[in-house]
Short mmCIF file of C-alpha atoms in Angstrom, two decimals:
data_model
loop_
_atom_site.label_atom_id
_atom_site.label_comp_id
_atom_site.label_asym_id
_atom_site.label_seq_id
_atom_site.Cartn_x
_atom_site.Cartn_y
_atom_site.Cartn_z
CA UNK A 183 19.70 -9.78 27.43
CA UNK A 184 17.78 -12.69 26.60
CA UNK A 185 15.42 -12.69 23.56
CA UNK A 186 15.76 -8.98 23.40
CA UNK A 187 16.95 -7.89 19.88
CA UNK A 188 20.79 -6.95 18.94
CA UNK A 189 21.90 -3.51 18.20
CA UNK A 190 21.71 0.34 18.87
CA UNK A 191 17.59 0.05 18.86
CA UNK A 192 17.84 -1.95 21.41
CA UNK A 193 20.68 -0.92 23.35
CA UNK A 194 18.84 2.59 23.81
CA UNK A 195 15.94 1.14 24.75
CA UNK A 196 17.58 -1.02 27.47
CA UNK A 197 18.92 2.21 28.50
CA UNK A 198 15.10 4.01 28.72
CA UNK A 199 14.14 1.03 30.79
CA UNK A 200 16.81 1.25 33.29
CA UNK A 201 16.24 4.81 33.93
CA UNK A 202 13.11 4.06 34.86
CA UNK A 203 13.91 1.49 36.43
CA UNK A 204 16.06 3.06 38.72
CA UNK A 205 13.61 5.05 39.91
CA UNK A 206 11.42 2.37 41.16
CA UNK A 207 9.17 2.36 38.02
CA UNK A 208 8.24 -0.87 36.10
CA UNK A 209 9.32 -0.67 32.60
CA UNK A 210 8.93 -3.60 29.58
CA UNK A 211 8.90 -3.75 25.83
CA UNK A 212 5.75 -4.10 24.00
CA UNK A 213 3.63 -5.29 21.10
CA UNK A 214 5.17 -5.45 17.57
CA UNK A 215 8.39 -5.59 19.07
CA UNK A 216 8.41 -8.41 21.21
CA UNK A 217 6.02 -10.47 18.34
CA UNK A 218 8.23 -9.74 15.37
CA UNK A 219 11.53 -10.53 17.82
CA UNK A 220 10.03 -13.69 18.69
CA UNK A 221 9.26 -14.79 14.97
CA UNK A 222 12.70 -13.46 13.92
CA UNK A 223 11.70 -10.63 11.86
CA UNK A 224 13.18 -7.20 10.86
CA UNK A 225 12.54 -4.39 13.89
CA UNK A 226 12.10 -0.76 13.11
CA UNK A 227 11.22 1.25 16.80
CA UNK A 228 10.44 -0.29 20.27
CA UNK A 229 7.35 0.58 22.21
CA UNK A 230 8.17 0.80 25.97
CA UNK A 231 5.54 0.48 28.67
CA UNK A 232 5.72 1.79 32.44
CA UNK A 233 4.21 2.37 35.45
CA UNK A 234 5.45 5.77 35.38
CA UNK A 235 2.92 8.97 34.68
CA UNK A 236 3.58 10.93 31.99
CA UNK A 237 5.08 14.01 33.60
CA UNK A 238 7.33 11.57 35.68
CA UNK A 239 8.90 10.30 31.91
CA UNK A 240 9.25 14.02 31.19
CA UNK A 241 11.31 14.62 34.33
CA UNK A 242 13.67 11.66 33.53
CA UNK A 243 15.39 12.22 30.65
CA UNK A 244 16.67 15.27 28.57
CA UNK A 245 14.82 15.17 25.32
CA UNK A 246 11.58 14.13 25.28
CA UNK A 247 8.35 15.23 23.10
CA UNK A 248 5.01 15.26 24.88
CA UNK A 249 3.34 13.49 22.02
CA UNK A 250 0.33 12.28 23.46
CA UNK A 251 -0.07 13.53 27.33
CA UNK A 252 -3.92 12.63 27.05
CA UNK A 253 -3.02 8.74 26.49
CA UNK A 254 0.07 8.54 28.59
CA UNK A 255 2.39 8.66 25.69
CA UNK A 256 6.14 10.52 25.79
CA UNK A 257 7.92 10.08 23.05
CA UNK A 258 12.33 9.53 24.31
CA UNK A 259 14.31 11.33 22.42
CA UNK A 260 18.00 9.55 22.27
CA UNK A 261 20.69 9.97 20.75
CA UNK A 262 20.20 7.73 17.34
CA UNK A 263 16.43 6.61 18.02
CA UNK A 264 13.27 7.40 19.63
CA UNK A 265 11.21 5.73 21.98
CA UNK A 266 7.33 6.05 22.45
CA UNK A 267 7.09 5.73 26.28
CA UNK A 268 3.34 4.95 27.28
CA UNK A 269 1.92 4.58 31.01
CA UNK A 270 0.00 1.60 32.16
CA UNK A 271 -3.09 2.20 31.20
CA UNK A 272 -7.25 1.01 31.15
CA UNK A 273 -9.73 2.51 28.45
CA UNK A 274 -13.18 2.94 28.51
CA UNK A 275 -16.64 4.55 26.74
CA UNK A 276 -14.97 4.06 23.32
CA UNK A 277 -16.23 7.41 20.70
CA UNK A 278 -17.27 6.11 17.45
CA UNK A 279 -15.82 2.52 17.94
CA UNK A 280 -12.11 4.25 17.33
CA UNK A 281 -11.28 6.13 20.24
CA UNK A 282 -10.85 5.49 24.12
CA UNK A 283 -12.98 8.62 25.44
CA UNK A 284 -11.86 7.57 29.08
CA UNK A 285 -8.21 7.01 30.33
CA UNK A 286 -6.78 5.64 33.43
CA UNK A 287 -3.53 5.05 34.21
CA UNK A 288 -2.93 2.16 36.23
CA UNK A 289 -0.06 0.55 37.84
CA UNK A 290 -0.16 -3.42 36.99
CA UNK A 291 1.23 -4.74 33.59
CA UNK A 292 -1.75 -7.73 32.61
CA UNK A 293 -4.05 -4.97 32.98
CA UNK A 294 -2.28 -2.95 30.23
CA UNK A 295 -1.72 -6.44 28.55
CA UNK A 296 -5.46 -6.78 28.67
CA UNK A 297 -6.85 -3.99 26.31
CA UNK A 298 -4.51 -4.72 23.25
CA UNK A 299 -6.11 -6.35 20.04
CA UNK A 300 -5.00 -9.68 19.75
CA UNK A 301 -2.81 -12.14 22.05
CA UNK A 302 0.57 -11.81 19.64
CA UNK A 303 0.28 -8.20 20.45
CA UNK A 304 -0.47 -8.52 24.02
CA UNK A 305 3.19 -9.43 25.07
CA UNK A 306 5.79 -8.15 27.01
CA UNK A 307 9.74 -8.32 27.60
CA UNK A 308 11.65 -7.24 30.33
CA UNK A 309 15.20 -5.96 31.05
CA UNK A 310 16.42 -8.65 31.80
CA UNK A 311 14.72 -10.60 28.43
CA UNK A 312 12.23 -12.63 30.46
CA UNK A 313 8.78 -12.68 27.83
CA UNK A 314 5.64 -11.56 29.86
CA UNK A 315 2.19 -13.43 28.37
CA UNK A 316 -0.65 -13.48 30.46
CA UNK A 317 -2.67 -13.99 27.62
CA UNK A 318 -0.99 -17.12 25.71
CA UNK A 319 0.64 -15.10 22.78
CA UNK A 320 3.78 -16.64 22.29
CA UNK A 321 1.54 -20.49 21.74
CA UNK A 322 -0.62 -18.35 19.29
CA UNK A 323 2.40 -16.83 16.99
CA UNK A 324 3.89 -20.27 17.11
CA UNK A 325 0.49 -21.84 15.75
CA UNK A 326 -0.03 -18.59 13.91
CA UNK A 327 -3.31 -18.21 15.35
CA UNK A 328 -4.83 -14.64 15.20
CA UNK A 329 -6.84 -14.81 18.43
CA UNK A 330 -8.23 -11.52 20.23
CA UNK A 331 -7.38 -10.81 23.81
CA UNK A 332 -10.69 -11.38 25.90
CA UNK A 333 -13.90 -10.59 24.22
CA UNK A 334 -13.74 -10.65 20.55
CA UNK A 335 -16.66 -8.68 20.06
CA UNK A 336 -16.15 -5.99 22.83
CA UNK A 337 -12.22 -5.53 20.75
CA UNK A 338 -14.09 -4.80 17.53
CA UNK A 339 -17.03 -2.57 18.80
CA UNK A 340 -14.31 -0.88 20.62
CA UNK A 341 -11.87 0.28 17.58
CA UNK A 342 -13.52 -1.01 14.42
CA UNK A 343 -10.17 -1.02 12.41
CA UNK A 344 -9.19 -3.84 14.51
CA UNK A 345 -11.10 -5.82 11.97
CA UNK A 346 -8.76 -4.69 9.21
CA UNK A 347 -5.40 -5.84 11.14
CA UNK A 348 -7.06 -9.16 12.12
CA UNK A 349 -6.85 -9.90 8.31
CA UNK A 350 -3.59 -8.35 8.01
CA UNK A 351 -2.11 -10.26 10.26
CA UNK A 352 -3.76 -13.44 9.21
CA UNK A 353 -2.01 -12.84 5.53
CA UNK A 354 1.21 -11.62 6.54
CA UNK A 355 1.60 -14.22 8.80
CA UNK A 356 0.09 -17.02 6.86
CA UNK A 357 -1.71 -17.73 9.75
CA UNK A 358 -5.77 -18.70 10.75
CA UNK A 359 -7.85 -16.60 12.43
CA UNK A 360 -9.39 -18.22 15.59
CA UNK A 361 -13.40 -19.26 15.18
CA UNK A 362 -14.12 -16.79 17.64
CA UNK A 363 -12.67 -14.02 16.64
CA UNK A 364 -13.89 -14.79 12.92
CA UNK A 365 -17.34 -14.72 14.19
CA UNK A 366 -16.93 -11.50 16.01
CA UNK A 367 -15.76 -10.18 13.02
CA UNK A 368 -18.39 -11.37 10.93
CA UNK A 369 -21.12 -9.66 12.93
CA UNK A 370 -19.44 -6.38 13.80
CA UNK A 371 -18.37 -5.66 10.30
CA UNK A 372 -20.78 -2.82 10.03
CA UNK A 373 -18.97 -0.88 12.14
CA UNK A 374 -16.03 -0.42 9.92
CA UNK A 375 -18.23 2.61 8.64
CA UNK A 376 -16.87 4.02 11.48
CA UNK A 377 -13.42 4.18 10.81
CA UNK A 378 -11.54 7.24 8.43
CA UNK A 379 -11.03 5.76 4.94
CA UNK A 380 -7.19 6.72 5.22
CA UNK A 381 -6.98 4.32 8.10
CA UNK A 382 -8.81 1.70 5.53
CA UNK A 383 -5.95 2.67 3.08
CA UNK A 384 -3.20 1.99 5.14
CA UNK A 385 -4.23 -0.99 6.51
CA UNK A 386 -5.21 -2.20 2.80
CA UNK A 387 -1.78 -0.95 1.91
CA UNK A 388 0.47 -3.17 4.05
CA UNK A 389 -2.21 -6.21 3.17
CA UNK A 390 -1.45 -5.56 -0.16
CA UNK A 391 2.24 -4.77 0.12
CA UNK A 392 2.57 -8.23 2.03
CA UNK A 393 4.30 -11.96 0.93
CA UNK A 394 0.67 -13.30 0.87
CA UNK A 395 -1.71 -10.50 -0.75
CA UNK A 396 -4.00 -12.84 -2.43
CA UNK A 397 -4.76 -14.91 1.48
CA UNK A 398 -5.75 -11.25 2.94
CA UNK A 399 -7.77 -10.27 -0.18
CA UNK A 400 -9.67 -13.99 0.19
CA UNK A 401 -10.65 -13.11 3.72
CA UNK A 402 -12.22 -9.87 2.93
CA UNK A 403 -14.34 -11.82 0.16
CA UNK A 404 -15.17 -14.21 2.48
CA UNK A 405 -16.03 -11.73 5.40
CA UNK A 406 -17.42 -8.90 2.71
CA UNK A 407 -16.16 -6.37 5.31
CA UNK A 408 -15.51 -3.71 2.78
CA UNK A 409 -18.89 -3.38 2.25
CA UNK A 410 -18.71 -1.60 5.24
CA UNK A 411 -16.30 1.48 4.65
CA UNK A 412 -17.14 4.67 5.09
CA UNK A 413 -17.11 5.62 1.29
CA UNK A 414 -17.97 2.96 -1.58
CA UNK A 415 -15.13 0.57 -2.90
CA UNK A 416 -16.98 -0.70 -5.71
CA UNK A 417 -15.84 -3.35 -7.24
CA UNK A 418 -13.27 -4.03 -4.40
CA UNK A 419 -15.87 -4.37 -2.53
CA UNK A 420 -17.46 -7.57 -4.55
CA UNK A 421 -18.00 -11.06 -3.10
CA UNK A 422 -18.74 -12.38 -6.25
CA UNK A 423 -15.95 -15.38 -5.90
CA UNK A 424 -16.22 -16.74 -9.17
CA UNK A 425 -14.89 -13.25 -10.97
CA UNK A 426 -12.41 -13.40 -7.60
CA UNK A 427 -10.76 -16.48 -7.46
CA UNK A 428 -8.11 -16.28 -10.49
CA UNK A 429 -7.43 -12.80 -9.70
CA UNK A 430 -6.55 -13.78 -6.50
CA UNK A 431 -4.12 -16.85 -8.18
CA UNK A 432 -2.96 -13.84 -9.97
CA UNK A 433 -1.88 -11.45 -7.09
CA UNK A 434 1.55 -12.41 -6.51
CA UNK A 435 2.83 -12.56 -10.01
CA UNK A 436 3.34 -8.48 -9.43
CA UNK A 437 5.35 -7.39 -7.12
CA UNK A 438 4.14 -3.70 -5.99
CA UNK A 439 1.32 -2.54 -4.50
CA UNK A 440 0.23 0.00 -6.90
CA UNK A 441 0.37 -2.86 -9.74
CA UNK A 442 -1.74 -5.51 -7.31
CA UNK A 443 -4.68 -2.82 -6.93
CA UNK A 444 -4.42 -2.08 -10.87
CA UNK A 445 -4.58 -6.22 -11.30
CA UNK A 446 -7.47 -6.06 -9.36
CA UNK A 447 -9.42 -3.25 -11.76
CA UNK A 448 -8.19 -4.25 -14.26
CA UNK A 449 -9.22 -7.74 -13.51
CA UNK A 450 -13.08 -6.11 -12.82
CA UNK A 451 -12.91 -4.42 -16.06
CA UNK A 452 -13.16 -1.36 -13.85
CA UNK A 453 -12.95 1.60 -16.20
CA UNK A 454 -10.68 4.87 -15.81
CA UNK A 455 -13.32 6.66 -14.14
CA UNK A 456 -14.38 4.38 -11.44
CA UNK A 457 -10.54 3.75 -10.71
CA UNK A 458 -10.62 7.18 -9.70
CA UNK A 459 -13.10 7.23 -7.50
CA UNK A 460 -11.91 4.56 -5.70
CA UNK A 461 -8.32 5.73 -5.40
CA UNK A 462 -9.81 9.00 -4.26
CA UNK A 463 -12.11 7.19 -1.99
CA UNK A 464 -8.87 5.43 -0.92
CA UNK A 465 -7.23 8.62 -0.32
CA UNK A 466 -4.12 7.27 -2.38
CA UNK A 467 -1.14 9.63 -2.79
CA UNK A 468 -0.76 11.75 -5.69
CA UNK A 469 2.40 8.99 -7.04
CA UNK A 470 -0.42 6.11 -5.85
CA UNK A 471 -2.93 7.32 -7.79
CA UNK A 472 -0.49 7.98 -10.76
CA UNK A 473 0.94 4.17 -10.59
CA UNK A 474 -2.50 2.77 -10.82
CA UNK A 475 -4.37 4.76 -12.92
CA UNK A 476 -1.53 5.10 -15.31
CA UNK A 477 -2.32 0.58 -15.98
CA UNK A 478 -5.83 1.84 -16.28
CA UNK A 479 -4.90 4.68 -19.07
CA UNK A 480 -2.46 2.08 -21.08
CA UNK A 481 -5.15 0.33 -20.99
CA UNK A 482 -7.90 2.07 -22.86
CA UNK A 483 -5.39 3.48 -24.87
CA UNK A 484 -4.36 0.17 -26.33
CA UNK A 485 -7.64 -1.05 -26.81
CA UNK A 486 -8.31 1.71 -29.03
CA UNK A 487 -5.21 1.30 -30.74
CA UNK A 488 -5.48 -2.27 -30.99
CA UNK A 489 -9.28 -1.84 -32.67
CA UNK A 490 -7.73 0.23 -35.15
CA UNK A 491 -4.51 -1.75 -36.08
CA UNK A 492 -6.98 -5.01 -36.51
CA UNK A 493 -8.69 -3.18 -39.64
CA UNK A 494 -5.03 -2.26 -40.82
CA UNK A 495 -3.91 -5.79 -40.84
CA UNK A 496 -5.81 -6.42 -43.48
CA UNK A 497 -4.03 -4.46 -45.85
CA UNK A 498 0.27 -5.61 -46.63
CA UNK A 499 2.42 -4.75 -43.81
CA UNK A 500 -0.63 -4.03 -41.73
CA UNK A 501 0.37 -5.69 -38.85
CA UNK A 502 2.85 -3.00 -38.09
CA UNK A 503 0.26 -0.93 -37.09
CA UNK A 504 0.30 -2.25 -33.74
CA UNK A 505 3.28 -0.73 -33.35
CA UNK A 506 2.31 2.82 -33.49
CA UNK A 507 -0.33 2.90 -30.86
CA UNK A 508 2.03 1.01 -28.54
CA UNK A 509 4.58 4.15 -29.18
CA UNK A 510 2.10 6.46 -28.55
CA UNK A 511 0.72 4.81 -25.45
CA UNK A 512 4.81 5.00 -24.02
CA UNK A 513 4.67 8.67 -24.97
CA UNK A 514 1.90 9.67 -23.44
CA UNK A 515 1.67 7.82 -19.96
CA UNK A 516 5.05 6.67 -19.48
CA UNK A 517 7.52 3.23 -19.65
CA UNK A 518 6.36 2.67 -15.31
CA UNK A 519 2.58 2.43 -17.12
CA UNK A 520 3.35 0.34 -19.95
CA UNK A 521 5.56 -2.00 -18.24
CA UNK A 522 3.17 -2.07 -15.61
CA UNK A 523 0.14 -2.79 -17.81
CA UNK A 524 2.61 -5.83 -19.41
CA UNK A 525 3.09 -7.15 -15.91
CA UNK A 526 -1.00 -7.10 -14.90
CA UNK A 527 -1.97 -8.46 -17.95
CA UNK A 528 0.25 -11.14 -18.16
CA UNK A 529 -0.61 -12.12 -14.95
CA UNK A 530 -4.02 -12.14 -15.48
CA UNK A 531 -3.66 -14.31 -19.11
CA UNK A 532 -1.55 -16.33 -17.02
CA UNK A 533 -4.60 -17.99 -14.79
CA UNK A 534 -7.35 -17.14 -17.73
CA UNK A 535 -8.69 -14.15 -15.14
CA UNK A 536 -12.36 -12.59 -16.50
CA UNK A 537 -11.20 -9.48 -18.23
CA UNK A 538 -8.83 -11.22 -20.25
CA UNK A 539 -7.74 -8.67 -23.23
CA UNK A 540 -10.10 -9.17 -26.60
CA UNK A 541 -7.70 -10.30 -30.18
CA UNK A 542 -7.31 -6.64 -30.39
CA UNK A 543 -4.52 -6.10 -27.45
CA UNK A 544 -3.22 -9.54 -27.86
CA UNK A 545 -0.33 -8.98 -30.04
CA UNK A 546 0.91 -5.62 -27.39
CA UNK A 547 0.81 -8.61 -24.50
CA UNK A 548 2.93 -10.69 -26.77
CA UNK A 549 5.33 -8.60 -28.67
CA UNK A 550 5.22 -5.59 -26.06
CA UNK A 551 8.25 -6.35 -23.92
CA UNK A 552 10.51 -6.82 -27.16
CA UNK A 553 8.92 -3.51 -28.70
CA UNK A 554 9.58 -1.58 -25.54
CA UNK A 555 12.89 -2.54 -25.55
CA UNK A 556 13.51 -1.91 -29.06
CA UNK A 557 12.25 1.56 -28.66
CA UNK A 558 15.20 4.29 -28.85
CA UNK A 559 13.63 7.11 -26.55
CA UNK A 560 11.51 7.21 -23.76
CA UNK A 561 10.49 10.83 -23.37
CA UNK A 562 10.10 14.12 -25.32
CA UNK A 563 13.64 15.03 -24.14
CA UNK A 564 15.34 11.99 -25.30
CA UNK A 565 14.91 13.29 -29.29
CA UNK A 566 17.84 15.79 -30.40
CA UNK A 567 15.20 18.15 -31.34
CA UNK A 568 13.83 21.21 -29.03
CA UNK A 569 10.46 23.65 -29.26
CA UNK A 570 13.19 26.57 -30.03
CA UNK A 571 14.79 25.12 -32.78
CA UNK A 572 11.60 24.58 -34.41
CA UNK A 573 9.94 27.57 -34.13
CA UNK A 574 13.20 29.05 -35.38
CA UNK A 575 13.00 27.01 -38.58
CA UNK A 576 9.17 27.55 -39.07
CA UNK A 577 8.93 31.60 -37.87
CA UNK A 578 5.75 30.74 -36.64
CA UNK A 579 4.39 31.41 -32.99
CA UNK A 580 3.83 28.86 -30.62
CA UNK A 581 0.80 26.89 -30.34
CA UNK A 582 -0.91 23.71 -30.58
CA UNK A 583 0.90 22.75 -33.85
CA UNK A 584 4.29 23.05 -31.90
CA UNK A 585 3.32 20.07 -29.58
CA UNK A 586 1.39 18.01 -32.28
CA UNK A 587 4.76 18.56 -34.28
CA UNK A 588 7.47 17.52 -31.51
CA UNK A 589 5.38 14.47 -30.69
CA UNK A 590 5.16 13.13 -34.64
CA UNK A 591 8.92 13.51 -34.34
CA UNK A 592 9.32 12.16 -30.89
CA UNK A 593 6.99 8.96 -32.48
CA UNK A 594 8.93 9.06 -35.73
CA UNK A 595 12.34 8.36 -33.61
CA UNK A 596 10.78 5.96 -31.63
CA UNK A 597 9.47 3.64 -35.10
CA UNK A 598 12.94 3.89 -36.24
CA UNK A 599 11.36 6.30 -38.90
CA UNK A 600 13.58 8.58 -39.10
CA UNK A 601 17.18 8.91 -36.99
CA UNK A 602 17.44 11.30 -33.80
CA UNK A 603 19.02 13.88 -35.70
CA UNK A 604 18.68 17.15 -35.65
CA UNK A 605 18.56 18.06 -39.15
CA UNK A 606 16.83 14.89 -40.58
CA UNK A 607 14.04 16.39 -37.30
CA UNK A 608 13.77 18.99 -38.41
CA UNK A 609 12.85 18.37 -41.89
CA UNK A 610 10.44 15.78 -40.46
CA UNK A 611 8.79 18.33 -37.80
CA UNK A 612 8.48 21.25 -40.63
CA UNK A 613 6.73 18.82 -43.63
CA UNK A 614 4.73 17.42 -40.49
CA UNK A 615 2.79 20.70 -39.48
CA UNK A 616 3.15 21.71 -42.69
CA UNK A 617 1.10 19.34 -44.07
CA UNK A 618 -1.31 19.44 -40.92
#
């Protein structure tokens, strides 16, 4: 079959195409497909294009969904994968430089071809494996060239998130974008206002998620095209390259995306708050926002900590005072936020990043790792001691003293103060609120 990919994915789609096929329709594989098969790289679904209308797919085969009748698109139902089916199709009077208003299904291939985004995407493969490019895409991908199909500016002011995926390709493919379609970028960056913010996000998000973070993240400096979003990104947002550059040299020394974006804050010296509203802005998940924020928290925590512990270490044994605030910080936001605030921050003291932590969280970025790993417990329900068993011993009722209590034990267990026993605890937890 040619260049066309090994495996069930691919032997089902051969199978869609034939169908078709044997009907007297065209049918061909399409965009991401036939550009990550040609570079080699993993494949997760095939898009399959056709002359045939929509309610002639539906005829054809057994399971199908009508997923998008409006644009031509059935979505193939078979027996281990599905296959978005789309008709040939021309767009026109483009709604808020995101949607086609117009439709027309057509019957010739190029013209299809014609009103995808850039020339990698605008290629095609055949049963038989023969690669369709009217538009030079295969020469581009080799040269890594991002390169729009036709009129750069008309592909912008036509869907404005196209502006986005330019950069995205140009970082996860290492690749340059073409003058041309730079410039078209460059003036039509305004109307990325246009676009919904969770479409920013998840363009953002594969950027970010990508081999090459810091090359996308220097093209949206150098463009400033998030000035343009529909809702603020604040200090995301900056062109101010001299506060930029390290943190970009500092990108890839994390590996998630949640703990790039928190780089990047913290790297600002963006405070809890204004994390927020960007994540919300962002429209981050609930576990995004949590990964992120919870650097931000450790944080602020520490630095308070660390304030306090430098006017101990004045006084014999002082210096141990670091330890407590580093204890408290694992107790209250968890070992993903600590260990993620010990990856950020090394990364960032690693290229001398602005934002670089003051004296006063120093020794946490130097000693943290071995503390954390020296610590015996991680969470409330790691100490041998339970709420019942100490409002048994105090015959109180519950209240605020109960949680102040269990934490001073959970912290005492984690500064080797006193062993996770339940007895020795409970002596601790009693004289504790006791003596609160």
């Amino acid at each position: 079959m040619g260049i066309i990919g090994k495996g069930e994915l691919f032997t089902e789609a051969h199978d869609v195409m034939k169908r078709l096929m044997a009907e007297g329709y065209q049918a061909y594989m399409v965009g991401g497909c036939v550009r990550d098969s040609l570079l080699g790289r993993p494949i997760n679904d095939v898009d399959i294009a056709t002359s045939a209308l929509p309610e002639q797919v539906l005829s054809l085969f057994p399971r199908v969904v009508p997923t998008g009748l409006q644009h031509g698109t059935v979505t193939v139902v078979m027996p281990t994968n599905t296959y978005e089916v789309t008709t040939f199709r021309k767009e026109s009077a483009y709604e808020g430089h995101r949607r086609p208003e117009e439709v027309e299904f057509i019957g010739d291939l190029d013209e299809d071809l014609m009103r995808r985004d850039f020339t990698i995407n605008a290629m095609a493969i055949d049963a038989d494996g023969e690669l369709h490019d009217p538009f030079g895409g295969e020469a581009d991908l080799e040269q890594r060239l991002i390169r729009c199909v036709g009129d750069a500016e008309q592909r912008f002011r036509e869907d404005a998130l196209r502006m986005l995926r330019c950069v995205r390709f140009a970082a996860i493919l290492s690749g340059r974008i073409a003058k041309s379609t730079w410039r078209a970028l460059c003036h039509e960056k305004s109307t990325l206002v246009f676009v919904a913010m969770e479409r920013v996000r998840d363009e953002l998000w594969k950027l970010t998620a990508g081999a090459d973070p810091a090359r996308g993240w220097a093209l949206l400096l150098r463009s400033g095209l998030l000035q343009h979003t529909k809702e603020q990104l604040g200090a995301l947002a900056s062109t101010e390259s001299t506060r930029w550059q390290p943190l970009l040299c500092a990108l890839g020394r994390v590996t998630s995306p949640e703990l790039r974006l928190a780089l990047l804050l913290l790297g600002h010296e963006v405070d809890e708050g204004e994390a927020k509203r960007i994540a919300l802005a962002l429209r981050l998940s609930g576990a995004q926002q949590d990964a992120v924020l919870g650097v931000l928290r450790a944080e602020a925590r520490l630095a308070a900590g660390g304030n306090a512990a430098l006017a101990a270490a004045a006084v014999p044994g002082g210096a141990q005072a670091w330890r407590r605030p580093f204890a408290q910080a694992l107790f209250a936001y968890g070992e993903d936020a600590l260990r993620g605030w010990l990856a950020c921050r090394s990364a960032l003291a690693g290229v001398g990043a602005a934002g670089e932590p003051a004296a006063a969280v120093q020794p946490f970025l130097q000693h943290g790792q071995a503390w954390l790993e020296d610590i015996p417990v991680r969470r409330l329900q790691d100490i041998a001691l339970t709420g019942s068993d100490l409002l048994q011993a105090a015959e109180r009722v519950a209240g605020p003293w109960l949680g102040h209590s269990l934490e001073a034990a959970w912290l005492a267990v984690a500064l080797q103060e006193v062993p996770n026993e339940r007895e020795a605890l409970l002596k601790y937890a009693v004289k504790e609120w006791k003596e609160r």
